[in-house]
Coordinates of C-alpha atoms and ligand atoms in Angstrom, one line a residue:
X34 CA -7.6 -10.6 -30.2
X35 CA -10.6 -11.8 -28.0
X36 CA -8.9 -14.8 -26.7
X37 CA -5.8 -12.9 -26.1
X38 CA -7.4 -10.2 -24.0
X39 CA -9.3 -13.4 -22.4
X40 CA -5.7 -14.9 -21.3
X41 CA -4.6 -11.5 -19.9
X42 CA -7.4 -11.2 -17.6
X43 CA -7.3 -14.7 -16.5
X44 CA -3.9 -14.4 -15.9
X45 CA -4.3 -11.2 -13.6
X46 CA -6.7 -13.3 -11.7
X47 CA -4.6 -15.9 -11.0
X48 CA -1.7 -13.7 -10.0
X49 CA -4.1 -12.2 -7.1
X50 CA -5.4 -15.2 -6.0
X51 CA -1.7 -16.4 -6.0
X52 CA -1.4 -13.1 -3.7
X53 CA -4.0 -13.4 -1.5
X54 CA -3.5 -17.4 -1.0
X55 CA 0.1 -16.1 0.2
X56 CA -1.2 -13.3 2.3
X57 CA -3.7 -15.7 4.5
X58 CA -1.1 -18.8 4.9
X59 CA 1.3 -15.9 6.1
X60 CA -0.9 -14.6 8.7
X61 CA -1.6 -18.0 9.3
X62 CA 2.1 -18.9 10.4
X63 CA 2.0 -15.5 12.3
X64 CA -0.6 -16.7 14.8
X65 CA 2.4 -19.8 15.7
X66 CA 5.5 -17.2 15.6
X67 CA 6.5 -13.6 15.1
X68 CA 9.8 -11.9 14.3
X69 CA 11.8 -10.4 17.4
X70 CA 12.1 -6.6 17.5
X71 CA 15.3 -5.9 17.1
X72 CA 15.8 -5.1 21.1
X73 CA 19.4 -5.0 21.4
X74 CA 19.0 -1.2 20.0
X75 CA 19.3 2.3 22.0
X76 CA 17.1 3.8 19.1
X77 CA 13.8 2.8 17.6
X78 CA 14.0 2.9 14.2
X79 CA 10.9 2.5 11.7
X80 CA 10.7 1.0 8.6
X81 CA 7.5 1.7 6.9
X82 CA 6.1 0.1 4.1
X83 CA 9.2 -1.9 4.0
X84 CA 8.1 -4.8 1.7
X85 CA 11.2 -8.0 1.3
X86 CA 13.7 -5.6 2.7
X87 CA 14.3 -6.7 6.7
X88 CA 17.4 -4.2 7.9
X89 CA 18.3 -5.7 11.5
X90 CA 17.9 -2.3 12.9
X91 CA 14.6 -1.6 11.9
X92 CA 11.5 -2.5 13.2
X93 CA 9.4 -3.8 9.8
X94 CA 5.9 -2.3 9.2
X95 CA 3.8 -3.3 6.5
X96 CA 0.2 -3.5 5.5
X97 CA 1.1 -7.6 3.6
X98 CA 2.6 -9.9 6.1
X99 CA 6.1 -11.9 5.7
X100 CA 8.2 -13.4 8.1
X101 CA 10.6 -10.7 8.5
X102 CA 7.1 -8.3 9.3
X103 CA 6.6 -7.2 12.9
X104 CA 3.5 -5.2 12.4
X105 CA 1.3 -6.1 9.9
X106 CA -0.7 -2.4 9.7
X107 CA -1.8 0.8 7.8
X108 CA 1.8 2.9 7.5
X109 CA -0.5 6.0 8.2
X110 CA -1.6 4.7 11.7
X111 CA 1.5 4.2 14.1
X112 CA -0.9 3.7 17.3
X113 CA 1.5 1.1 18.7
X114 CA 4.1 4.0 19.6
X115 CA 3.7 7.0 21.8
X116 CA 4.2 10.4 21.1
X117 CA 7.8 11.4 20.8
X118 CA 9.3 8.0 21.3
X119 CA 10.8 7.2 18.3
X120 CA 14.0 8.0 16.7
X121 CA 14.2 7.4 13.3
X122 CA 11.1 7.0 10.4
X123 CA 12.3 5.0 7.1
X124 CA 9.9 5.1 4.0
X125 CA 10.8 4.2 0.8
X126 CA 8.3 4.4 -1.9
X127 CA 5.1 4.4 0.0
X128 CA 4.2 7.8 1.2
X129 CA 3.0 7.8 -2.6
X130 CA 0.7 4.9 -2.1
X131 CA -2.0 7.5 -0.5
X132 CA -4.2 10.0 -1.6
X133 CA -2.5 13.4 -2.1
X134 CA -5.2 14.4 0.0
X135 CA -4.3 12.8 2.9
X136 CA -0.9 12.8 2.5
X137 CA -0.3 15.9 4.8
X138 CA -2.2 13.7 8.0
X139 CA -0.4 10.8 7.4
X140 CA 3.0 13.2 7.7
X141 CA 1.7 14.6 10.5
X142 CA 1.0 11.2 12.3
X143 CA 4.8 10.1 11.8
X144 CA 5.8 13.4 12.8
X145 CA 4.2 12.6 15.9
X146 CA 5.6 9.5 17.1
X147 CA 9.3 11.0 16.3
X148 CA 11.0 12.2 19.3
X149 CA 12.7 15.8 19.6
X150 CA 15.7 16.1 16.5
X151 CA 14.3 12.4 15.6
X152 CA 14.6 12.1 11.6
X153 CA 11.6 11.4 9.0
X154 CA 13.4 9.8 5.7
X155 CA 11.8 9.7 2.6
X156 CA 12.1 8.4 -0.5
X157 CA 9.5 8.7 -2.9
X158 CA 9.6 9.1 -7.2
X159 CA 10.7 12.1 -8.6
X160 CA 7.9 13.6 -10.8
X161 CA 10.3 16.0 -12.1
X162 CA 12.6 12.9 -13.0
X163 CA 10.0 11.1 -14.4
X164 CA 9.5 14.3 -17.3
X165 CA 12.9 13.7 -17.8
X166 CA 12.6 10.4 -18.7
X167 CA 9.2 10.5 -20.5
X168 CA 10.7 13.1 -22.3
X169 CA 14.4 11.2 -23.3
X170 CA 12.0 8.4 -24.3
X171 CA 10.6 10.2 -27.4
X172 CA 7.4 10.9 -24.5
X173 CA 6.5 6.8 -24.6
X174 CA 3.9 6.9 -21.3
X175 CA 5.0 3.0 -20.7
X176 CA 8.6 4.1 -19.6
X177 CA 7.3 5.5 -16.9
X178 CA 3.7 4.3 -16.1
X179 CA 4.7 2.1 -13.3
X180 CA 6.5 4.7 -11.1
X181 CA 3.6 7.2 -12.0
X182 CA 0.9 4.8 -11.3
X183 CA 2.2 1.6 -9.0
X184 CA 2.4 -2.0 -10.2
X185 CA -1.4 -1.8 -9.3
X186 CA -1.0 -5.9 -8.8
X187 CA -1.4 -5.8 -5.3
X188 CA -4.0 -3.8 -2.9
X189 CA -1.1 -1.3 -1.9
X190 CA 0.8 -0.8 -5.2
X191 CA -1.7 1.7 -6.7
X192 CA -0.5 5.5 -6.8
X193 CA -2.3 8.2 -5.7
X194 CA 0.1 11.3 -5.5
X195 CA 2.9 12.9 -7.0
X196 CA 6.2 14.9 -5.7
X197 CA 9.1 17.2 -6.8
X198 CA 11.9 18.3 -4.3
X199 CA 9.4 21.8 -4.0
X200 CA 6.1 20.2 -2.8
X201 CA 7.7 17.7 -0.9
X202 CA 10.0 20.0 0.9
X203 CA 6.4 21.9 1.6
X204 CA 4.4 19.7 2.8
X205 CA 7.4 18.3 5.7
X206 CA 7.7 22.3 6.4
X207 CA 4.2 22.4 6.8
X208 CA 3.6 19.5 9.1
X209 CA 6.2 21.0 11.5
X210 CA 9.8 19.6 10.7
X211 CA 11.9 21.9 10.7
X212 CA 15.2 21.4 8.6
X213 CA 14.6 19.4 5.5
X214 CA 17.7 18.5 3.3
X215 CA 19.2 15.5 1.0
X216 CA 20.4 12.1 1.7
X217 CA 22.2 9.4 -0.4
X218 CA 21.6 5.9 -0.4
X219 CA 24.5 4.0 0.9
X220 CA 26.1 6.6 2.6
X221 CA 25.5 5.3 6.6
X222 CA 24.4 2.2 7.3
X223 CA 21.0 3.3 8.3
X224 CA 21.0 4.7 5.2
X225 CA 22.1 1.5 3.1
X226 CA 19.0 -0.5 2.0
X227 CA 18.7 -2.4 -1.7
X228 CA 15.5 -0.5 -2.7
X229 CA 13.9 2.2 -4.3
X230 CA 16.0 5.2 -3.0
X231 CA 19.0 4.1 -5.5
X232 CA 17.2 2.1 -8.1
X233 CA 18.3 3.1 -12.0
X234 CA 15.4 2.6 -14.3
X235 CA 17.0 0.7 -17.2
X236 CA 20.2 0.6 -15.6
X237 CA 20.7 4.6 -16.5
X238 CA 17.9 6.7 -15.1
X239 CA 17.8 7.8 -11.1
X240 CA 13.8 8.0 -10.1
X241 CA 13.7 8.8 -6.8
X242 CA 13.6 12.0 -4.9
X243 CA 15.4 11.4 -1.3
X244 CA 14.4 13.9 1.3
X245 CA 14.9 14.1 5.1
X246 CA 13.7 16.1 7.5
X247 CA 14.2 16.8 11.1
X248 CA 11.5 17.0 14.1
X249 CA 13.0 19.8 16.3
X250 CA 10.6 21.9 18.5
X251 CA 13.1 24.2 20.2
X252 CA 14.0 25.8 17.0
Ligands
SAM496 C1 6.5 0.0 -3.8 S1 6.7 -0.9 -2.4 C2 8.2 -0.3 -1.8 C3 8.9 -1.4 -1.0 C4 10.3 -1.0 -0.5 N1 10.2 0.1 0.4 C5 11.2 -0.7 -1.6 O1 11.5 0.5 -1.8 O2 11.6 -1.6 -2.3 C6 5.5 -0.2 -1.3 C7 5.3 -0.9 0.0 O3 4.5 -0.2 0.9 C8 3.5 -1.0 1.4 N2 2.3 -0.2 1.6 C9 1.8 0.7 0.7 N3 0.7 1.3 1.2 C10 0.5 0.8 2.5 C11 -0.4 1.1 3.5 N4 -1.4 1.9 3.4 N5 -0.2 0.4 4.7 C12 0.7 -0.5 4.8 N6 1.7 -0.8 3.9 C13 1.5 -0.1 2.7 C14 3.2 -2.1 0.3 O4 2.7 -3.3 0.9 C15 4.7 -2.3 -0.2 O5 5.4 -3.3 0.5

């Protein structure tokens, strides 16, 4: 029993050095070349804690560098953009990567950089969902203690707050968006992503809670 709890731990370690040893040779390569920003575009559109995924119309934000990266940053400090200049905020699965303390500054900070009727979309998992599914699975804590507490094998994966569509919905209303409503995955192409927001766990159960919300100061 020993030995095998000796093998796990090793085996942890070696996955993050195996991380970190890819995190440094990718900043590395960054200092010799950087992805384009996607230019071409009217709109600037935001993809936060995107992870693999690289959508051509985004611009890719994440805290662990790749090639298809163009800032390598904290999600909850957009500093590179101005007040009211973009148009459209992207963020699958991360908002619940910070403490459900700060959550309502770091909504507050993307609510900043989004221009008048520019859109915050958010996907994040459903703690309501996740009953559900404890609950179908005779309440076995493993079905869902991934999506309740991150993969916690990197330095962003861990989980440190939880939503339903009620708190959610509050805490966008709160930060000063003004319409807050559904969205489906797949349904526009800004919309169309292979992540998170339409993921069945086990093939059969939806996790995610898809919520958007719209900046308009007029109203
Ligand atoms: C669970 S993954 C989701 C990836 C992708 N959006 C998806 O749905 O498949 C969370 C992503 O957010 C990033 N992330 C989490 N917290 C972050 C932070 N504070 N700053 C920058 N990136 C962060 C992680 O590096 C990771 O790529």
């Amino acid at each position: 029993m020993k030995s095998k709890l000796r093998l796990g731990y090793l085996y942890l370690k070696l996955q993050q050095l195996r991380g970190s040893l890819n995190v440094s040779s990718e900043k590395i390569k960054r200092q010799f070349s950087r992805p384009t920003l996607p230019v071409d575009n009217k709109e600037i559109n935001l993809h936060l804690g995107c992870g693999n995924i690289a959508h051509p119309k985004f611009i890719n934000i994440d805290g662990r560098p790749a090639p298809h990266i163009h800032y390598v940053r904290a999600i909850d400090n957009l500093a590179p953009f101005k007040d009211n200049s973009v148009d459209l905020i992207y963020a699958c699965h991360c908002l619940e990567h910070f403490s459900y303390n700060r959550v309502p500054l770091v909504i507050s900070e993307w609510h900043r950089v989004l221009k008048d009727n520019g859109i915050l979309r958010i996907s994040v998992p459903d703690f309501d969902l996740l009953i559900k599914i404890y609950n179908d699975c005779d309440q076995n804590l493993d079905s869902i203690i991934g999506l309740l507490m991150g993969g916690q094998d990197y330095q962003f994966n861990f989980h440190k707050a939880a939503f339903n569509e009620a708190s959610l919905r509050r805490l966008l209303l709160n930060a000063g968006f003004n319409e807050v409503r559904s969205w489906q995955p797949g349904s526009t192409e800004l919309m169309t992503f292979n992540d998170w927001s339409g993921r069945l766990l086990g093939g059969k159960y939806p996790v995610s809670l898809n919520l958007e919300a719209i900046k308009n100061s007029s109203s």
